[in-house]
């Protein structure tokens, strides 16, 4: 048993174990579409995600991770065509250069949030967005509608999981399914950059070293 934020006892359940085969990725996508939480591999660390437009699912993700709502949730997209659905306005020339160089990959951009996104996905008027490199991850997201709200697969305060086994120990009774893609190739989260002022600002240096690229701009 575990308690939700309101102190109510929740029944523990065993998460469905899935692989990165197409049929399993489609099953994971159906669960996401039904408002469930799913743990999955990315090109950085394992993530936990939900439907980016489902208010209740987003709330449950905060509860499952024991994450502060003030931190908000990033969004992973399946391809560039989805970006206008989560971002207000258009990419600046600087952002276009960063995206052309580092997407898909370990770069997260802070951009203006589309007004259609639920208010509880992130505080303020911005949202963090990334196009992941891992093909199985993008395939699952595409089948789920093109965008999911995410966080690293761990309880807040603990290191991010880099394997399905580690994720299961922390979140296995709090999610509907865990997609096992083996051990992550990376051990660091993505690098976060904010270019909204016209100058690139590194919010978090992670898996991607962008310093040389930024110096050459």
mmCIF file of C-alpha atoms in Angstrom:
data_model
loop_
_atom_site.group_PDB
_atom_site.id
_atom_site.type_symbol
_atom_site.label_atom_id
_atom_site.label_comp_id
_atom_site.label_asym_id
_atom_site.label_seq_id
_atom_site.Cartn_x
_atom_site.Cartn_y
_atom_site.Cartn_z
ATOM 1 C CA UNK A 1 0.000 0.000 0.000
ATOM 2 C CA UNK A 2 1.033 3.628 -0.533
ATOM 3 C CA UNK A 3 -0.623 6.934 0.194
ATOM 4 C CA UNK A 4 -1.664 9.487 -2.385
ATOM 5 C CA UNK A 5 -1.262 13.196 -1.682
ATOM 6 C CA UNK A 6 -4.592 13.312 0.141
ATOM 7 C CA UNK A 7 -3.451 10.613 2.547
ATOM 8 C CA UNK A 8 -5.701 7.949 1.015
ATOM 9 C CA UNK A 9 -4.332 4.436 0.885
ATOM 10 C CA UNK A 10 -3.763 3.124 -2.635
ATOM 11 C CA UNK A 11 -3.753 -0.545 -3.560
ATOM 12 C CA UNK A 12 -0.399 -1.744 -4.782
ATOM 13 C CA UNK A 13 -0.378 -3.358 -8.193
ATOM 14 C CA UNK A 14 2.255 -5.082 -10.238
ATOM 15 C CA UNK A 15 3.115 -3.148 -13.381
ATOM 16 C CA UNK A 16 2.728 -4.913 -16.708
ATOM 17 C CA UNK A 17 6.191 -5.714 -18.077
ATOM 18 C CA UNK A 18 6.567 -4.847 -21.759
ATOM 19 C CA UNK A 19 9.367 -4.966 -24.324
ATOM 20 C CA UNK A 20 10.338 -2.546 -27.094
ATOM 21 C CA UNK A 21 8.698 -4.740 -29.722
ATOM 22 C CA UNK A 22 6.076 -2.938 -31.817
ATOM 23 C CA UNK A 23 3.094 -4.763 -30.333
ATOM 24 C CA UNK A 24 4.233 -3.908 -26.799
ATOM 25 C CA UNK A 25 4.908 -0.262 -27.662
ATOM 26 C CA UNK A 26 1.380 -0.044 -29.028
ATOM 27 C CA UNK A 27 0.076 -1.571 -25.794
ATOM 28 C CA UNK A 28 2.011 1.039 -23.816
ATOM 29 C CA UNK A 29 0.558 3.774 -26.029
ATOM 30 C CA UNK A 30 -2.975 2.522 -25.381
ATOM 31 C CA UNK A 31 -2.352 2.669 -21.648
ATOM 32 C CA UNK A 32 -1.074 6.239 -21.972
ATOM 33 C CA UNK A 33 -4.169 7.134 -23.975
ATOM 34 C CA UNK A 34 -6.333 5.650 -21.233
ATOM 35 C CA UNK A 35 -4.803 7.975 -18.640
ATOM 36 C CA UNK A 36 -2.321 5.501 -17.170
ATOM 37 C CA UNK A 37 1.325 6.038 -16.206
ATOM 38 C CA UNK A 38 4.046 4.179 -18.103
ATOM 39 C CA UNK A 39 7.795 3.856 -17.469
ATOM 40 C CA UNK A 40 9.928 3.586 -20.601
ATOM 41 C CA UNK A 41 13.534 3.873 -21.840
ATOM 42 C CA UNK A 42 14.848 6.989 -23.560
ATOM 43 C CA UNK A 43 18.212 7.909 -25.044
ATOM 44 C CA UNK A 44 19.202 9.416 -21.680
ATOM 45 C CA UNK A 45 17.656 7.827 -18.567
ATOM 46 C CA UNK A 46 14.391 5.947 -18.057
ATOM 47 C CA UNK A 47 11.310 8.143 -17.969
ATOM 48 C CA UNK A 48 7.824 8.021 -16.523
ATOM 49 C CA UNK A 49 5.121 9.535 -18.687
ATOM 50 C CA UNK A 50 1.447 10.214 -19.237
ATOM 51 C CA UNK A 51 -0.876 11.850 -21.754
ATOM 52 C CA UNK A 52 0.189 15.508 -21.983
ATOM 53 C CA UNK A 53 -3.430 16.687 -22.233
ATOM 54 C CA UNK A 54 -4.895 14.554 -19.434
ATOM 55 C CA UNK A 55 -5.205 16.672 -16.272
ATOM 56 C CA UNK A 56 -5.901 13.698 -13.985
ATOM 57 C CA UNK A 57 -3.004 11.662 -15.383
ATOM 58 C CA UNK A 58 -0.614 14.583 -14.921
ATOM 59 C CA UNK A 59 -1.753 14.915 -11.328
ATOM 60 C CA UNK A 60 -1.202 11.203 -10.764
ATOM 61 C CA UNK A 61 2.329 11.478 -12.155
ATOM 62 C CA UNK A 62 3.186 14.123 -9.564
ATOM 63 C CA UNK A 63 1.765 11.875 -6.846
ATOM 64 C CA UNK A 64 3.507 8.701 -8.033
ATOM 65 C CA UNK A 65 6.888 10.442 -8.204
ATOM 66 C CA UNK A 66 6.266 12.515 -5.067
ATOM 67 C CA UNK A 67 7.297 15.484 -7.207
ATOM 68 C CA UNK A 68 6.720 19.131 -6.366
ATOM 69 C CA UNK A 69 4.241 20.718 -8.751
ATOM 70 C CA UNK A 70 6.307 23.897 -8.846
ATOM 71 C CA UNK A 71 8.911 21.981 -10.864
ATOM 72 C CA UNK A 72 6.459 21.176 -13.636
ATOM 73 C CA UNK A 73 6.782 18.391 -16.194
ATOM 74 C CA UNK A 74 8.678 18.418 -19.502
ATOM 75 C CA UNK A 75 7.158 17.116 -22.726
ATOM 76 C CA UNK A 76 8.603 14.570 -25.138
ATOM 77 C CA UNK A 77 7.407 14.755 -28.744
ATOM 78 C CA UNK A 78 7.541 12.129 -31.477
ATOM 79 C CA UNK A 79 8.591 14.465 -34.299
ATOM 80 C CA UNK A 80 8.895 18.130 -35.247
ATOM 81 C CA UNK A 81 5.369 18.238 -36.668
ATOM 82 C CA UNK A 82 4.011 17.965 -33.111
ATOM 83 C CA UNK A 83 5.906 21.000 -31.794
ATOM 84 C CA UNK A 84 3.215 23.578 -32.743
ATOM 85 C CA UNK A 85 0.719 21.656 -30.592
ATOM 86 C CA UNK A 86 2.760 22.186 -27.414
ATOM 87 C CA UNK A 87 4.570 25.453 -28.158
ATOM 88 C CA UNK A 88 3.062 28.917 -28.541
ATOM 89 C CA UNK A 89 4.586 30.817 -31.454
ATOM 90 C CA UNK A 90 7.550 29.699 -33.523
ATOM 91 C CA UNK A 91 11.172 28.829 -32.899
ATOM 92 C CA UNK A 92 13.666 31.690 -33.089
ATOM 93 C CA UNK A 93 16.598 31.459 -35.497
ATOM 94 C CA UNK A 94 18.845 30.465 -32.596
ATOM 95 C CA UNK A 95 16.429 27.741 -31.504
ATOM 96 C CA UNK A 96 16.151 26.517 -35.082
ATOM 97 C CA UNK A 97 19.938 26.138 -35.244
ATOM 98 C CA UNK A 98 20.000 24.227 -31.960
ATOM 99 C CA UNK A 99 17.180 21.947 -33.073
ATOM 100 C CA UNK A 100 18.798 21.336 -36.458
ATOM 101 C CA UNK A 101 22.026 20.313 -34.712
ATOM 102 C CA UNK A 102 20.795 18.404 -31.663
ATOM 103 C CA UNK A 103 17.298 17.015 -32.376
ATOM 104 C CA UNK A 104 16.556 14.219 -32.069
ATOM 105 C CA UNK A 105 18.840 13.928 -29.065
ATOM 106 C CA UNK A 106 19.683 15.014 -25.558
ATOM 107 C CA UNK A 107 18.684 18.683 -25.830
ATOM 108 C CA UNK A 108 15.651 20.093 -24.013
ATOM 109 C CA UNK A 109 14.432 23.560 -24.964
ATOM 110 C CA UNK A 110 12.421 25.901 -22.754
ATOM 111 C CA UNK A 111 9.754 27.436 -24.989
ATOM 112 C CA UNK A 112 6.481 29.367 -24.557
ATOM 113 C CA UNK A 113 3.731 26.955 -23.536
ATOM 114 C CA UNK A 114 0.770 26.388 -25.831
ATOM 115 C CA UNK A 115 -2.428 27.590 -24.116
ATOM 116 C CA UNK A 116 -4.194 24.307 -24.907
ATOM 117 C CA UNK A 117 -1.924 22.389 -22.519
ATOM 118 C CA UNK A 118 -3.324 21.769 -19.022
ATOM 119 C CA UNK A 119 -2.387 24.361 -16.415
ATOM 120 C CA UNK A 120 -1.039 21.709 -14.038
ATOM 121 C CA UNK A 121 1.621 20.502 -16.461
ATOM 122 C CA UNK A 122 3.953 23.363 -15.501
ATOM 123 C CA UNK A 123 3.843 26.676 -13.625
ATOM 124 C CA UNK A 124 4.151 29.920 -15.539
ATOM 125 C CA UNK A 125 3.934 30.303 -19.294
ATOM 126 C CA UNK A 126 6.811 28.081 -20.437
ATOM 127 C CA UNK A 127 7.295 24.386 -21.084
ATOM 128 C CA UNK A 128 10.369 22.178 -21.538
ATOM 129 C CA UNK A 129 10.294 20.168 -24.781
ATOM 130 C CA UNK A 130 12.553 17.468 -26.218
ATOM 131 C CA UNK A 131 12.594 15.225 -29.268
ATOM 132 C CA UNK A 132 14.297 12.004 -28.086
ATOM 133 C CA UNK A 133 16.703 10.032 -30.239
ATOM 134 C CA UNK A 134 15.680 6.504 -29.240
ATOM 135 C CA UNK A 135 13.479 5.102 -32.018
ATOM 136 C CA UNK A 136 11.367 2.900 -29.732
ATOM 137 C CA UNK A 137 10.638 5.884 -27.503
ATOM 138 C CA UNK A 138 9.499 8.010 -30.442
ATOM 139 C CA UNK A 139 7.383 5.149 -31.797
ATOM 140 C CA UNK A 140 5.543 4.786 -28.496
ATOM 141 C CA UNK A 141 4.971 8.538 -28.236
ATOM 142 C CA UNK A 142 3.744 8.696 -31.839
ATOM 143 C CA UNK A 143 1.257 5.893 -31.189
ATOM 144 C CA UNK A 144 0.095 7.718 -28.053
ATOM 145 C CA UNK A 145 -0.753 10.877 -29.974
ATOM 146 C CA UNK A 146 2.588 12.578 -30.449
ATOM 147 C CA UNK A 147 3.356 14.128 -27.064
ATOM 148 C CA UNK A 148 3.593 12.943 -23.465
ATOM 149 C CA UNK A 149 4.306 14.676 -20.171
ATOM 150 C CA UNK A 150 7.352 13.106 -18.560
ATOM 151 C CA UNK A 151 9.855 13.060 -15.750
ATOM 152 C CA UNK A 152 12.781 10.824 -14.901
ATOM 153 C CA UNK A 153 11.763 7.396 -13.618
ATOM 154 C CA UNK A 154 12.546 7.727 -9.937
ATOM 155 C CA UNK A 155 11.072 8.971 -6.704
ATOM 156 C CA UNK A 156 11.992 12.596 -6.088
ATOM 157 C CA UNK A 157 15.334 12.858 -4.329
ATOM 158 C CA UNK A 158 16.678 9.599 -5.771
ATOM 159 C CA UNK A 159 18.887 9.040 -8.800
ATOM 160 C CA UNK A 160 17.138 8.514 -12.118
ATOM 161 C CA UNK A 161 16.736 4.881 -13.147
ATOM 162 C CA UNK A 162 18.922 3.617 -15.977
ATOM 163 C CA UNK A 163 17.313 0.165 -16.104
ATOM 164 C CA UNK A 164 13.821 -1.292 -15.901
ATOM 165 C CA UNK A 165 14.829 -3.178 -12.766
ATOM 166 C CA UNK A 166 15.781 -0.002 -10.903
ATOM 167 C CA UNK A 167 12.631 1.749 -12.084
ATOM 168 C CA UNK A 168 10.525 -1.192 -10.931
ATOM 169 C CA UNK A 169 11.940 -1.009 -7.404
ATOM 170 C CA UNK A 170 10.875 2.624 -7.080
ATOM 171 C CA UNK A 171 7.738 2.845 -9.212
ATOM 172 C CA UNK A 172 6.630 -0.695 -10.018
ATOM 173 C CA UNK A 173 3.485 -0.492 -7.878
ATOM 174 C CA UNK A 174 2.588 3.048 -8.999
ATOM 175 C CA UNK A 175 2.452 2.679 -12.782
ATOM 176 C CA UNK A 176 0.462 0.559 -15.208
ATOM 177 C CA UNK A 177 3.405 -0.703 -17.253
ATOM 178 C CA UNK A 178 7.181 -0.681 -17.539
ATOM 179 C CA UNK A 179 8.787 -0.953 -20.964
ATOM 180 C CA UNK A 180 12.087 -2.816 -20.609
ATOM 181 C CA UNK A 181 14.632 -1.605 -23.139
ATOM 182 C CA UNK A 182 17.675 -2.853 -21.286
ATOM 183 C CA UNK A 183 20.211 -0.641 -19.595
ATOM 184 C CA UNK A 184 20.211 2.991 -20.729
ATOM 185 C CA UNK A 185 23.119 4.020 -22.922
ATOM 186 C CA UNK A 186 23.373 7.242 -20.920
ATOM 187 C CA UNK A 187 23.430 7.935 -17.201
ATOM 188 C CA UNK A 188 22.727 11.663 -17.339
ATOM 189 C CA UNK A 189 19.478 13.504 -18.061
ATOM 190 C CA UNK A 190 19.153 15.871 -21.003
ATOM 191 C CA UNK A 191 20.799 19.285 -21.252
ATOM 192 C CA UNK A 192 18.300 22.135 -20.822
ATOM 193 C CA UNK A 193 18.674 25.460 -22.637
ATOM 194 C CA UNK A 194 16.500 28.590 -22.506
ATOM 195 C CA UNK A 195 16.803 30.948 -25.494
ATOM 196 C CA UNK A 196 13.701 33.060 -24.906
ATOM 197 C CA UNK A 197 15.692 36.226 -24.151
ATOM 198 C CA UNK A 198 17.608 35.922 -27.414
ATOM 199 C CA UNK A 199 20.732 34.628 -25.669
ATOM 200 C CA UNK A 200 21.226 30.922 -24.880
ATOM 201 C CA UNK A 201 21.213 30.142 -21.172
ATOM 202 C CA UNK A 202 22.150 26.670 -19.953
ATOM 203 C CA UNK A 203 19.682 25.713 -17.231
ATOM 204 C CA UNK A 204 21.149 22.237 -16.725
ATOM 205 C CA UNK A 205 24.238 20.671 -18.260
ATOM 206 C CA UNK A 206 23.416 17.029 -18.819
ATOM 207 C CA UNK A 207 24.096 14.324 -21.375
ATOM 208 C CA UNK A 208 24.760 16.782 -24.187
ATOM 209 C CA UNK A 209 27.763 19.141 -24.118
ATOM 210 C CA UNK A 210 26.704 22.197 -26.117
ATOM 211 C CA UNK A 211 29.394 24.640 -24.952
ATOM 212 C CA UNK A 212 31.514 24.492 -28.115
ATOM 213 C CA UNK A 213 28.463 24.901 -30.331
ATOM 214 C CA UNK A 214 27.249 27.907 -28.343
ATOM 215 C CA UNK A 215 30.690 29.516 -28.383
ATOM 216 C CA UNK A 216 30.754 29.281 -32.178
ATOM 217 C CA UNK A 217 27.402 31.037 -32.629
#
